[in-house]
mmCIF file of C-alpha atoms and ligand atoms in Angstrom:
data_model
loop_
_atom_site.group_PDB
_atom_site.id
_atom_site.type_symbol
_atom_site.label_atom_id
_atom_site.label_comp_id
_atom_site.label_asym_id
_atom_site.label_seq_id
_atom_site.Cartn_x
_atom_site.Cartn_y
_atom_site.Cartn_z
ATOM 1 C CA MET A 447 0.100 -15.386 16.344
ATOM 2 C CA ALA A 448 -2.955 -15.658 18.088
ATOM 3 C CA CYS A 449 -5.327 -14.937 15.332
ATOM 4 C CA GLU A 450 -7.818 -17.703 14.365
ATOM 5 C CA GLY A 451 -7.287 -18.489 10.188
ATOM 6 C CA SER A 452 -9.695 -20.071 8.126
ATOM 7 C CA LEU A 453 -9.258 -21.458 5.201
ATOM 8 C CA ALA A 454 -11.425 -20.111 1.394
ATOM 9 C CA ASP A 455 -12.373 -22.137 -1.012
ATOM 10 C CA SER A 456 -13.215 -19.688 -3.341
ATOM 11 C CA ILE A 457 -11.514 -16.928 -4.632
ATOM 12 C CA ASP A 458 -14.198 -13.743 -4.753
ATOM 13 C CA TRP A 459 -12.305 -11.165 -7.320
ATOM 14 C CA PRO A 460 -11.536 -8.438 -6.366
ATOM 15 C CA VAL A 461 -9.859 -10.175 -3.155
ATOM 16 C CA LYS A 462 -10.380 -8.077 -0.273
ATOM 17 C CA ALA A 463 -7.014 -8.265 1.343
ATOM 18 C CA VAL A 464 -8.897 -6.022 4.445
ATOM 19 C CA LEU A 465 -12.350 -6.513 5.596
ATOM 20 C CA TRP A 466 -13.940 -5.030 8.733
ATOM 21 C CA VAL A 467 -16.951 -7.554 9.858
ATOM 22 C CA GLY A 468 -20.060 -6.447 11.297
ATOM 23 C CA GLY A 469 -20.630 -3.743 13.616
ATOM 24 C CA PRO A 470 -18.508 -1.494 16.119
ATOM 25 C CA ASP A 471 -18.172 -4.763 18.452
ATOM 26 C CA GLY A 472 -17.001 -6.473 14.508
ATOM 27 C CA LEU A 473 -13.682 -7.205 13.838
ATOM 28 C CA LEU A 474 -11.240 -7.523 11.424
ATOM 29 C CA GLU A 475 -10.419 -10.148 8.991
ATOM 30 C CA LEU A 476 -7.332 -10.009 6.814
ATOM 31 C CA ILE A 477 -5.953 -12.370 3.883
ATOM 32 C CA ASP A 478 -2.846 -14.003 5.388
ATOM 33 C CA GLN A 479 -0.325 -12.014 2.563
ATOM 34 C CA ARG A 480 2.611 -14.981 3.596
ATOM 35 C CA ARG A 481 1.194 -17.393 2.926
ATOM 36 C CA LEU A 482 0.631 -16.663 -1.017
ATOM 37 C CA PRO A 483 0.413 -17.954 -3.544
ATOM 38 C CA HIS A 484 -0.257 -21.533 -1.961
ATOM 39 C CA GLU A 485 -2.741 -20.977 0.143
ATOM 40 C CA LEU A 486 -5.726 -18.414 0.514
ATOM 41 C CA VAL A 487 -5.913 -17.809 5.042
ATOM 42 C CA ARG A 488 -7.941 -15.412 6.464
ATOM 43 C CA LEU A 489 -6.433 -14.050 9.857
ATOM 44 C CA ARG A 490 -8.590 -13.034 12.109
ATOM 45 C CA CYS A 491 -7.141 -9.980 14.669
ATOM 46 C CA THR A 492 -9.589 -8.921 17.532
ATOM 47 C CA ASP A 493 -7.479 -7.101 19.706
ATOM 48 C CA VAL A 494 -4.718 -4.444 18.256
ATOM 49 C CA ALA A 495 -1.976 -6.183 19.417
ATOM 50 C CA GLN A 496 -2.743 -8.470 16.640
ATOM 51 C CA VAL A 497 -2.799 -6.067 14.098
ATOM 52 C CA CYS A 498 0.552 -4.778 15.080
ATOM 53 C CA GLN A 499 2.166 -8.216 14.543
ATOM 54 C CA ALA A 500 -0.080 -8.762 11.364
ATOM 55 C CA ILE A 501 1.613 -5.430 9.692
ATOM 56 C CA GLY A 502 4.964 -6.144 11.269
ATOM 57 C CA GLN A 503 5.233 -9.304 10.186
ATOM 58 C CA MET A 504 3.699 -8.535 6.639
ATOM 59 C CA ALA A 505 0.594 -10.750 6.736
ATOM 60 C CA VAL A 506 -0.696 -7.232 5.947
ATOM 61 C CA ARG A 507 1.399 -5.131 3.674
ATOM 62 C CA GLY A 508 1.108 -2.773 0.806
ATOM 63 C CA ALA A 509 0.848 1.482 1.506
ATOM 64 C CA PRO A 510 -2.721 1.090 2.113
ATOM 65 C CA ALA A 511 -3.334 -1.471 2.939
ATOM 66 C CA ILE A 512 -1.877 -1.060 5.957
ATOM 67 C CA GLY A 513 -3.136 2.495 6.742
ATOM 68 C CA VAL A 514 -7.058 0.413 6.706
ATOM 69 C CA SER A 515 -6.042 -2.416 8.689
ATOM 70 C CA ALA A 516 -3.846 0.131 11.975
ATOM 71 C CA ALA A 517 -7.505 2.522 11.874
ATOM 72 C CA PHE A 518 -9.036 -0.703 12.224
ATOM 73 C CA GLY A 519 -6.871 -1.599 14.703
ATOM 74 C CA LEU A 520 -7.811 1.377 16.756
ATOM 75 C CA VAL A 521 -11.264 0.309 16.380
ATOM 76 C CA LEU A 522 -10.408 -3.030 18.256
ATOM 77 C CA ALA A 523 -8.340 -1.293 20.148
ATOM 78 C CA ALA A 524 -11.608 1.446 21.565
ATOM 79 C CA GLN A 525 -13.604 -1.648 21.938
ATOM 80 C CA SER A 526 -11.074 -3.401 24.515
ATOM 81 C CA ALA A 527 -11.395 0.713 26.187
ATOM 82 C CA GLN A 528 -15.219 0.006 26.756
ATOM 83 C CA GLY A 529 -16.617 0.365 30.380
ATOM 84 C CA CYS A 530 -13.265 2.108 31.867
ATOM 85 C CA ASP A 531 -13.233 6.159 32.209
ATOM 86 C CA LEU A 532 -13.022 8.454 29.910
ATOM 87 C CA LYS A 533 -9.268 8.990 30.143
ATOM 88 C CA THR A 534 -8.235 5.599 30.592
ATOM 89 C CA GLY A 535 -10.068 4.636 27.602
ATOM 90 C CA MET A 536 -8.207 7.859 25.207
ATOM 91 C CA ARG A 537 -4.870 7.159 26.759
ATOM 92 C CA MET A 538 -5.787 3.165 26.041
ATOM 93 C CA ILE A 539 -6.531 4.673 22.241
ATOM 94 C CA SER A 540 -3.271 6.847 22.192
ATOM 95 C CA GLU A 541 -1.034 4.289 23.598
ATOM 96 C CA ALA A 542 -2.330 1.774 20.732
ATOM 97 C CA ALA A 543 -1.694 4.481 17.990
ATOM 98 C CA ASP A 544 1.587 4.688 19.223
ATOM 99 C CA ARG A 545 2.331 1.170 18.752
ATOM 100 C CA LEU A 546 0.614 0.985 15.076
ATOM 101 C CA ILE A 547 2.666 3.617 13.744
ATOM 102 C CA GLY A 548 5.577 2.054 15.011
ATOM 103 C CA THR A 549 5.484 -1.205 12.940
ATOM 104 C CA ARG A 550 6.719 0.111 9.630
ATOM 105 C CA PRO A 551 7.968 3.962 9.173
ATOM 106 C CA THR A 552 7.932 4.104 5.616
ATOM 107 C CA ALA A 553 4.448 3.676 4.226
ATOM 108 C CA VAL A 554 2.685 7.233 5.238
ATOM 109 C CA ASN A 555 -0.627 5.737 4.460
ATOM 110 C CA LEU A 556 -0.210 4.651 8.566
ATOM 111 C CA SER A 557 0.726 7.267 10.517
ATOM 112 C CA TRP A 558 -1.982 9.355 8.589
ATOM 113 C CA ALA A 559 -5.170 7.050 9.254
ATOM 114 C CA VAL A 560 -3.698 6.886 12.735
ATOM 115 C CA ARG A 561 -3.250 10.095 13.209
ATOM 116 C CA ARG A 562 -7.067 11.039 11.229
ATOM 117 C CA ILE A 563 -8.481 8.296 13.363
ATOM 118 C CA LEU A 564 -7.751 10.147 16.371
ATOM 119 C CA ARG A 565 -8.220 13.549 15.419
ATOM 120 C CA ARG A 566 -12.391 12.503 14.769
ATOM 121 C CA ALA A 567 -11.673 11.447 18.052
ATOM 122 C CA GLU A 568 -11.070 14.278 19.930
ATOM 123 C CA THR A 569 -12.711 16.379 17.495
ATOM 124 C CA PHE A 570 -16.397 14.412 18.789
ATOM 125 C CA LEU A 571 -15.322 14.583 22.351
ATOM 126 C CA ALA A 572 -15.011 18.690 21.354
ATOM 127 C CA SER A 573 -18.687 18.958 20.281
ATOM 128 C CA ARG A 574 -19.994 16.322 22.791
ATOM 129 C CA PRO A 575 -17.871 17.070 26.387
ATOM 130 C CA GLN A 576 -20.445 13.787 28.004
ATOM 131 C CA ALA A 577 -19.697 11.222 25.628
ATOM 132 C CA GLY A 578 -18.922 8.304 26.559
ATOM 133 C CA MET A 579 -16.540 5.615 25.809
ATOM 134 C CA ALA A 580 -19.249 3.565 23.514
ATOM 135 C CA ASP A 581 -20.188 6.940 21.686
ATOM 136 C CA ILE A 582 -15.852 6.726 21.004
ATOM 137 C CA LEU A 583 -15.756 3.232 19.402
ATOM 138 C CA ASP A 584 -18.551 4.855 17.669
ATOM 139 C CA ALA A 585 -17.088 7.630 15.988
ATOM 140 C CA ILE A 586 -13.786 5.617 15.578
ATOM 141 C CA PHE A 587 -15.943 2.564 13.652
ATOM 142 C CA GLN A 588 -17.180 5.671 11.492
ATOM 143 C CA GLU A 589 -13.933 6.844 10.281
ATOM 144 C CA ALA A 590 -11.977 3.690 10.492
ATOM 145 C CA ARG A 591 -15.210 2.694 7.852
ATOM 146 C CA SER A 592 -14.987 6.168 5.867
ATOM 147 C CA ILE A 593 -11.283 5.297 5.439
ATOM 148 C CA TRP A 594 -12.201 1.589 4.402
ATOM 149 C CA GLN A 595 -14.607 2.992 1.365
ATOM 150 C CA GLU A 596 -12.030 5.856 0.481
ATOM 151 C CA ASP A 597 -9.471 3.417 -0.291
ATOM 152 C CA ILE A 598 -11.902 1.530 -2.325
ATOM 153 C CA ASP A 599 -12.684 5.051 -4.324
ATOM 154 C CA ALA A 600 -9.564 6.275 -4.708
ATOM 155 C CA CYS A 601 -8.142 3.033 -5.648
ATOM 156 C CA LEU A 602 -10.807 2.862 -9.304
ATOM 157 C CA GLY A 603 -10.596 6.870 -9.635
ATOM 158 C CA ILE A 604 -6.814 6.174 -10.271
ATOM 159 C CA GLY A 605 -7.559 2.671 -12.472
ATOM 160 C CA LEU A 606 -9.938 5.746 -14.169
ATOM 161 C CA ARG A 607 -7.667 8.199 -14.649
ATOM 162 C CA GLY A 608 -4.274 6.147 -15.759
ATOM 163 C CA CYS A 609 -6.088 3.652 -18.262
ATOM 164 C CA HIS A 610 -5.631 5.193 -21.412
ATOM 165 C CA LEU A 611 -1.957 5.397 -20.364
ATOM 166 C CA ILE A 612 -1.755 1.634 -21.279
ATOM 167 C CA GLU A 613 -2.513 1.060 -25.238
ATOM 168 C CA GLU A 614 -2.670 -2.056 -26.649
ATOM 169 C CA GLY A 615 0.197 -3.801 -27.185
ATOM 170 C CA MET A 616 2.809 -1.928 -24.816
ATOM 171 C CA GLY A 617 4.967 -4.013 -22.393
ATOM 172 C CA VAL A 618 4.527 -2.890 -18.637
ATOM 173 C CA LEU A 619 7.422 -3.314 -16.555
ATOM 174 C CA THR A 620 5.866 -3.578 -12.318
ATOM 175 C CA HIS A 621 7.598 -4.102 -9.333
ATOM 176 C CA CYS A 622 6.704 -5.370 -5.799
ATOM 177 C CA ASN A 623 2.736 -5.689 -5.463
ATOM 178 C CA ALA A 624 0.462 -2.176 -5.849
ATOM 179 C CA GLY A 625 -2.889 -4.691 -6.638
ATOM 180 C CA ALA A 626 -5.582 -5.370 -4.399
ATOM 181 C CA LEU A 627 -3.972 -7.405 -2.073
ATOM 182 C CA ALA A 628 -1.791 -4.204 -1.295
ATOM 183 C CA THR A 629 -5.021 -2.048 -0.787
ATOM 184 C CA ALA A 630 -8.744 -2.090 0.528
ATOM 185 C CA GLY A 631 -10.172 -1.992 -3.227
ATOM 186 C CA GLN A 632 -8.663 -2.792 -6.752
ATOM 187 C CA GLY A 633 -5.095 -2.242 -6.325
ATOM 188 C CA THR A 634 -2.861 1.079 -6.867
ATOM 189 C CA ALA A 635 -0.687 0.294 -10.223
ATOM 190 C CA LEU A 636 -2.350 -3.203 -11.041
ATOM 191 C CA SER A 637 -6.020 -0.868 -10.772
ATOM 192 C CA ILE A 638 -4.792 0.947 -13.845
ATOM 193 C CA ILE A 639 -3.809 -2.507 -15.537
ATOM 194 C CA TYR A 640 -7.022 -4.343 -14.833
ATOM 195 C CA GLN A 641 -9.007 -1.243 -16.707
ATOM 196 C CA ALA A 642 -6.913 -1.293 -19.358
ATOM 197 C CA HIS A 643 -7.673 -4.463 -19.606
ATOM 198 C CA LYS A 644 -11.538 -3.888 -18.876
ATOM 199 C CA ALA A 645 -11.578 -1.810 -22.162
ATOM 200 C CA GLY A 646 -9.766 -4.369 -23.563
ATOM 201 C CA ARG A 647 -7.204 -3.354 -24.737
ATOM 202 C CA SER A 648 -4.213 -6.262 -24.397
ATOM 203 C CA PHE A 649 -1.054 -5.943 -23.494
ATOM 204 C CA THR A 650 1.730 -7.579 -21.981
ATOM 205 C CA VAL A 651 2.944 -6.994 -18.076
ATOM 206 C CA TYR A 652 5.822 -7.712 -16.895
ATOM 207 C CA VAL A 653 6.247 -8.739 -12.760
ATOM 208 C CA ASP A 654 10.085 -8.141 -10.905
ATOM 209 C CA GLU A 655 10.369 -11.168 -8.720
ATOM 210 C CA THR A 656 10.969 -8.564 -6.191
ATOM 211 C CA ARG A 657 13.425 -10.159 -3.899
ATOM 212 C CA PRO A 658 13.761 -10.537 -0.779
ATOM 213 C CA LEU A 659 10.351 -10.631 -0.462
ATOM 214 C CA LEU A 660 8.997 -12.218 -3.559
ATOM 215 C CA GLN A 661 6.164 -9.521 -3.586
ATOM 216 C CA GLY A 662 5.945 -9.488 -7.707
ATOM 217 C CA ALA A 663 6.352 -12.862 -8.020
ATOM 218 C CA ARG A 664 3.768 -14.583 -5.300
ATOM 219 C CA LEU A 665 1.125 -11.660 -5.512
ATOM 220 C CA THR A 666 1.046 -10.022 -8.519
ATOM 221 C CA ALA A 667 1.350 -12.991 -10.677
ATOM 222 C CA TRP A 668 -1.010 -14.207 -9.079
ATOM 223 C CA GLU A 669 -3.565 -11.549 -8.990
ATOM 224 C CA LEU A 670 -3.159 -11.078 -12.836
ATOM 225 C CA ALA A 671 -3.106 -14.250 -13.321
ATOM 226 C CA GLN A 672 -6.258 -14.539 -11.795
ATOM 227 C CA ALA A 673 -7.973 -11.134 -14.078
ATOM 228 C CA LYS A 674 -6.214 -13.184 -16.709
ATOM 229 C CA ILE A 675 -3.706 -10.544 -18.170
ATOM 230 C CA ARG A 676 -0.926 -12.039 -20.099
ATOM 231 C CA THR A 677 1.869 -12.088 -17.394
ATOM 232 C CA VAL A 678 5.925 -12.424 -17.354
ATOM 233 C CA VAL A 679 7.812 -13.470 -14.187
ATOM 234 C CA ILE A 680 11.709 -11.797 -14.316
ATOM 235 C CA CYS A 681 14.148 -11.967 -11.976
ATOM 236 C CA ASP A 682 14.974 -8.429 -11.020
ATOM 237 C CA ASN A 683 18.046 -8.109 -12.573
ATOM 238 C CA MET A 684 16.558 -8.675 -15.821
ATOM 239 C CA ALA A 685 14.704 -5.385 -15.991
ATOM 240 C CA GLY A 686 18.030 -3.782 -17.756
ATOM 241 C CA TRP A 687 18.010 -6.560 -20.870
ATOM 242 C CA LEU A 688 14.550 -6.144 -20.899
ATOM 243 C CA MET A 689 14.353 -2.437 -21.935
ATOM 244 C CA LYS A 690 17.148 -2.999 -24.315
ATOM 245 C CA GLN A 691 15.475 -5.145 -26.072
ATOM 246 C CA GLY A 692 12.364 -2.522 -26.364
ATOM 247 C CA LYS A 693 9.918 -4.454 -24.729
ATOM 248 C CA VAL A 694 8.778 -2.231 -22.223
ATOM 249 C CA GLN A 695 6.239 1.125 -23.063
ATOM 250 C CA MET A 696 6.262 1.745 -19.388
ATOM 251 C CA VAL A 697 7.237 1.128 -15.671
ATOM 252 C CA LEU A 698 4.111 1.969 -13.627
ATOM 253 C CA THR A 699 5.053 1.479 -9.588
ATOM 254 C CA GLY A 700 3.394 2.298 -6.816
ATOM 255 C CA ALA A 701 4.279 4.435 -3.643
ATOM 256 C CA ASP A 702 4.749 4.162 0.270
ATOM 257 C CA ARG A 703 4.954 7.891 0.512
ATOM 258 C CA ILE A 704 5.880 10.917 -1.863
ATOM 259 C CA ALA A 705 7.051 14.148 -0.241
ATOM 260 C CA ALA A 706 6.321 18.016 -1.410
ATOM 261 C CA ASN A 707 9.146 18.026 -3.963
ATOM 262 C CA GLY A 708 7.387 14.533 -5.404
ATOM 263 C CA ASP A 709 10.470 11.787 -4.667
ATOM 264 C CA ALA A 710 8.675 9.015 -4.172
ATOM 265 C CA ALA A 711 9.354 5.721 -1.572
ATOM 266 C CA ASN A 712 8.540 3.036 -3.273
ATOM 267 C CA LYS A 713 9.992 -1.083 -2.698
ATOM 268 C CA ILE A 714 13.978 -1.566 -2.740
ATOM 269 C CA GLY A 715 14.817 -1.992 -6.021
ATOM 270 C CA THR A 716 12.075 1.053 -7.728
ATOM 271 C CA TYR A 717 15.122 3.735 -7.922
ATOM 272 C CA THR A 718 16.759 1.395 -10.472
ATOM 273 C CA LEU A 719 13.843 0.737 -12.446
ATOM 274 C CA ALA A 720 13.472 4.414 -12.670
ATOM 275 C CA VAL A 721 17.139 4.711 -13.810
ATOM 276 C CA LEU A 722 17.617 1.924 -16.176
ATOM 277 C CA ALA A 723 14.097 3.692 -17.686
ATOM 278 C CA ALA A 724 15.242 7.228 -18.112
ATOM 279 C CA ARG A 725 18.464 5.661 -19.817
ATOM 280 C CA HIS A 726 16.264 3.860 -22.128
ATOM 281 C CA LYS A 727 13.874 6.509 -22.420
ATOM 282 C CA VAL A 728 10.455 4.292 -21.346
ATOM 283 C CA PRO A 729 8.286 6.390 -19.194
ATOM 284 C CA PHE A 730 8.629 6.164 -15.325
ATOM 285 C CA TYR A 731 5.408 6.330 -13.955
ATOM 286 C CA ILE A 732 3.747 6.002 -10.076
ATOM 287 C CA ALA A 733 0.012 5.666 -9.220
ATOM 288 C CA ALA A 734 -0.657 6.372 -5.802
ATOM 289 C CA PRO A 735 -3.617 7.355 -4.036
ATOM 290 C CA LEU A 736 -3.327 11.085 -2.265
ATOM 291 C CA SER A 737 -3.138 9.695 1.097
ATOM 292 C CA THR A 738 0.174 8.831 0.114
ATOM 293 C CA PHE A 739 0.972 12.293 -0.187
ATOM 294 C CA ASP A 740 3.307 13.875 3.032
ATOM 295 C CA PRO A 741 3.469 17.720 2.844
ATOM 296 C CA SER A 742 5.531 18.004 5.844
ATOM 297 C CA ILE A 743 8.117 16.896 4.150
ATOM 298 C CA ALA A 744 10.451 18.946 1.535
ATOM 299 C CA SER A 745 12.044 16.269 -0.070
ATOM 300 C CA GLY A 746 12.815 12.121 -0.130
ATOM 301 C CA CYS A 747 15.929 12.209 2.412
ATOM 302 C CA GLU A 748 13.874 12.862 5.190
ATOM 303 C CA ILE A 749 11.464 10.016 4.479
ATOM 304 C CA PRO A 750 12.377 7.141 6.580
ATOM 305 C CA ILE A 751 13.267 3.950 4.941
ATOM 306 C CA GLU A 752 12.556 0.049 6.845
ATOM 307 C CA THR A 753 15.307 -1.630 7.514
ATOM 308 C CA ARG A 754 14.169 -5.108 7.778
ATOM 309 C CA PRO A 755 15.667 -8.827 9.729
ATOM 310 C CA VAL A 756 18.875 -9.222 7.718
ATOM 311 C CA GLU A 757 17.360 -13.445 7.404
ATOM 312 C CA GLU A 758 14.609 -12.635 4.605
ATOM 313 C CA ILE A 759 17.957 -11.978 2.647
ATOM 314 C CA ARG A 760 20.398 -14.631 4.671
ATOM 315 C CA GLN A 761 16.875 -17.655 4.261
ATOM 316 C CA ILE A 762 15.102 -18.768 1.323
ATOM 317 C CA HIS A 763 12.365 -21.097 2.256
ATOM 318 C CA GLY A 764 13.751 -21.337 5.700
ATOM 319 C CA LYS A 765 16.907 -22.775 4.530
ATOM 320 C CA ASP A 766 20.620 -20.833 4.857
ATOM 321 C CA LEU A 767 21.783 -19.519 1.822
ATOM 322 C CA ILE A 768 24.225 -17.138 3.077
ATOM 323 C CA PRO A 769 27.652 -18.468 5.073
ATOM 324 C CA ALA A 770 26.819 -17.334 8.871
ATOM 325 C CA VAL A 771 29.689 -15.244 8.782
ATOM 326 C CA VAL A 772 28.855 -12.467 5.946
ATOM 327 C CA GLU A 773 26.912 -9.638 6.147
ATOM 328 C CA LEU A 774 24.024 -8.716 4.923
ATOM 329 C CA TRP A 775 21.386 -5.410 4.787
ATOM 330 C CA ASN A 776 18.090 -4.985 3.844
ATOM 331 C CA PRO A 777 16.523 -2.066 3.432
ATOM 332 C CA ALA A 778 12.975 -2.601 2.029
ATOM 333 C CA PHE A 779 12.629 0.131 0.659
ATOM 334 C CA ASP A 780 13.717 3.460 -1.863
ATOM 335 C CA VAL A 781 13.661 7.183 -2.852
ATOM 336 C CA THR A 782 13.494 7.915 -6.494
ATOM 337 C CA GLU A 783 13.746 11.749 -7.283
ATOM 338 C CA ALA A 784 11.258 13.172 -8.611
ATOM 339 C CA ALA A 785 13.359 13.972 -11.608
ATOM 340 C CA LEU A 786 12.790 10.706 -12.807
ATOM 341 C CA ILE A 787 8.819 10.040 -12.650
ATOM 342 C CA THR A 788 7.114 10.768 -15.948
ATOM 343 C CA GLY A 789 3.918 11.409 -13.620
ATOM 344 C CA ILE A 790 1.915 10.641 -10.482
ATOM 345 C CA ILE A 791 -1.341 8.750 -11.042
ATOM 346 C CA THR A 792 -4.005 9.809 -8.464
ATOM 347 C CA GLU A 793 -7.968 9.160 -7.846
ATOM 348 C CA ALA A 794 -7.995 13.221 -9.172
ATOM 349 C CA GLY A 795 -5.893 13.154 -12.052
ATOM 350 C CA ILE A 796 -2.092 12.879 -13.162
ATOM 351 C CA ILE A 797 0.944 15.052 -11.786
ATOM 352 C CA ARG A 798 2.494 15.575 -14.987
ATOM 353 C CA ARG A 799 6.510 15.595 -13.880
ATOM 354 C CA PRO A 800 5.743 16.139 -10.892
ATOM 355 C CA ASN A 801 8.223 19.036 -9.011
ATOM 356 C CA ALA A 802 7.200 20.967 -5.749
ATOM 357 C CA SER A 803 5.722 23.745 -7.410
ATOM 358 C CA ARG A 804 3.528 21.728 -9.944
ATOM 359 C CA ILE A 805 2.572 19.511 -6.718
ATOM 360 C CA ALA A 806 1.444 22.527 -4.559
ATOM 361 C CA ALA A 807 -0.600 23.633 -7.623
ATOM 362 C CA PHE A 808 -2.324 20.313 -8.077
ATOM 363 C CA PHE A 809 -2.894 20.556 -4.037
ATOM 364 C CA ASP A 810 -4.610 24.072 -4.209
ATOM 365 C CA ARG A 811 -6.489 23.410 -6.929
ATOM 366 C CA LEU A 812 -8.296 20.334 -6.134
ATOM 367 C CA VAL A 813 -8.686 22.339 -2.075
ATOM 368 C CA SER A 814 -10.458 24.590 -4.419
ATOM 369 C CA ILE A 815 -12.967 22.717 -6.210
ATOM 370 C CA ARG A 816 -13.492 19.643 -2.591
ATOM 371 C CA PRO A 817 -12.970 22.445 0.351
ATOM 372 C CA ARG A 818 -12.056 20.431 3.313
ATOM 373 C CA ARG A 819 -13.954 18.753 5.715
ATOM 374 C CA PRO A 820 -14.252 21.358 9.199
HETATM 375 O O1 LIG B 1408 7.517 -3.980 2.194
HETATM 376 P P1 LIG B 1408 5.543 -3.864 0.946
HETATM 377 O O2 LIG B 1408 5.154 -5.446 0.461
HETATM 378 O O3 LIG B 1408 4.227 -3.258 2.086
HETATM 379 O O4 LIG B 1408 5.666 -3.133 0.080
HETATM 380 C C1 LIG B 1408 4.595 -2.090 -0.565
HETATM 381 C C2 LIG B 1408 5.939 -1.880 -1.816
HETATM 382 O O5 LIG B 1408 6.578 -1.017 -1.715
HETATM 383 C C3 LIG B 1408 4.317 -0.742 -2.951
HETATM 384 O O6 LIG B 1408 4.369 -0.602 -3.928
HETATM 385 C C4 LIG B 1408 2.895 0.487 -2.227
HETATM 386 O O7 LIG B 1408 2.712 0.045 -1.202
HETATM 387 C C5 LIG B 1408 2.366 0.609 -3.075
HETATM 388 S S1 LIG B 1408 0.882 -0.385 -2.856
HETATM 389 C C6 LIG B 1408 -0.364 0.353 -3.689
#
């Protein structure tokens, strides 16, 4: 990969998974999550190809984090277009947008952020027809900064809205990584855990390993260890038995895309947990910012599910484990139907027993409180 890396000597908490260094002519710095927990290495991306590679190869991952990274990817595209005439420059930005959107299909935060930047560039040009590419770069940079800051605020809001749900002595089961590493801020599901911990409650977080890429074992366990929260890692196939022992009082995960009816895509294995939670009468919560909702699709059937290279399953630590003649299947996400979800915790409040009408009413109320920007 063409990005530079440097070994960080200290951990700044919460870790900054996505950071822009400098002004409009700056660069994007990402923690290379493939190398955690062994090394904390930052990648420096100076062009959009590097950002696409970092997202596609999951150096940066997690729905909000890839959205924010893609937004800054367009700042880099606008940098490359400096010196071009307006038509050529805008075409370069639009091509970069398509490449970024094509990197990973499931998390809607990515296309949401890219489209928001494109809209900003278009409305800016409509209001300033004489503008040049330097002005466009500035407008795109401001919008990317807003997306980044809003994600930080949303994470905190989710934590504050949801932390009362975690009571003293509870067992909370989570899957994959919906923490600081997956966002620009302190995470979604993990933000709730951090706020409950900050409020002085003690509880245990059970973390699914999350095969095949082990985001739970490598990333969530690492984050929770930094925060000194009692953590027990389990293999994915142990969750049912754990619930049967009465050790889990809440399942709490993130989401990559939530349809208009509340069906939610998240890391493969989440659906299994939701079914198990229903069987054991354990509340199942999703934590997600408003940017994870996709009102354009009626149900989870329409969510595109990313299929990743089968080598992620065949190999462990780079060594083949499964005979080459055997077929493999590697869907990266699954969809949990709304009927299995106790509540969706957002920065604007909790949608309990989500369905199409409750979600529509929730958003209608938000628009009446906070009118959309023109
Ligand atoms: O494939 P990944 O690691 O990007 O999947 C991430 C997840 O499924 C997270 O739970 C989701 O993005 C929510 S992150 C706040």
